[in-house]
Coordinates of C-alpha atoms in Angstrom, one line a residue:
X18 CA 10.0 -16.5 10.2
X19 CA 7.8 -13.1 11.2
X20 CA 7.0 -11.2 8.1
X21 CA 8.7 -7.9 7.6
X22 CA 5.3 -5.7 6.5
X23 CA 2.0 -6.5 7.9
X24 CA -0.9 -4.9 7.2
X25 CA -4.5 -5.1 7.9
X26 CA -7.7 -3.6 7.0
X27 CA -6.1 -1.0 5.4
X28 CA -8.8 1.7 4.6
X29 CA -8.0 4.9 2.1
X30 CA -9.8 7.8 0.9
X31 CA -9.7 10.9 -0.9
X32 CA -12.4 12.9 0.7
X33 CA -15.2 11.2 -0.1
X34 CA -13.9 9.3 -2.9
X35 CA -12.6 5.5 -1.4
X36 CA -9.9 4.6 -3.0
X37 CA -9.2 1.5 -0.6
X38 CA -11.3 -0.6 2.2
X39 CA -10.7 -3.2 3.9
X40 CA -7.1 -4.6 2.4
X41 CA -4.6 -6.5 4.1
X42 CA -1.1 -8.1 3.1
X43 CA 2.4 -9.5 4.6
X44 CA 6.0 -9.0 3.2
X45 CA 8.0 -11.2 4.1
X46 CA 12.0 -10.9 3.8
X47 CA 13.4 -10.8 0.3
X48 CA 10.2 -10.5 -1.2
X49 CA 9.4 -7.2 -3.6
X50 CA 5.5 -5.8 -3.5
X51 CA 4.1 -3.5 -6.0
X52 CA 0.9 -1.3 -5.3
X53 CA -0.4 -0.5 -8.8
X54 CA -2.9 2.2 -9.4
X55 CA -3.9 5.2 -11.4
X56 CA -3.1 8.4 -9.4
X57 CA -4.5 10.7 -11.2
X58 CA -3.2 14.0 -12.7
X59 CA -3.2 16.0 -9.8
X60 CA -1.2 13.6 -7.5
X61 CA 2.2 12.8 -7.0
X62 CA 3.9 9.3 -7.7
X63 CA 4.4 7.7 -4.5
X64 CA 6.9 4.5 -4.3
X65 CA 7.3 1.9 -1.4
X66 CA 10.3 -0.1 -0.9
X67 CA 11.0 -3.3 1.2
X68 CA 14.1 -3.4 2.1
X69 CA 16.0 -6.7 3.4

């Protein structure tokens, strides 16, 4: 079965500030993925969902 999400070499920043390099994951069906992290006063609470 394909995967439903796949990512790879996922790269992030805040200006200068990295927050993320180089990740990569699958989702497959079914499955429930969390991204856990401190954003930081001055950001907004962001949520993904995987839906089947």
């Amino acid at each position: 079965m394909s995967p439903l999400l796949s990512v790879e070499d996922l790269h992030l920043a805040f200006g200068r500030h990295r927050a993320v390099e180089g990740v990569g994951f699958t989702v497959g069906r079914g499955e429930t993925v969390a991204l856990v992290g401190n954003p930081g006063p001055a950001s907004p609470p962001r949520r993904w969902r995987s839906c089947d």
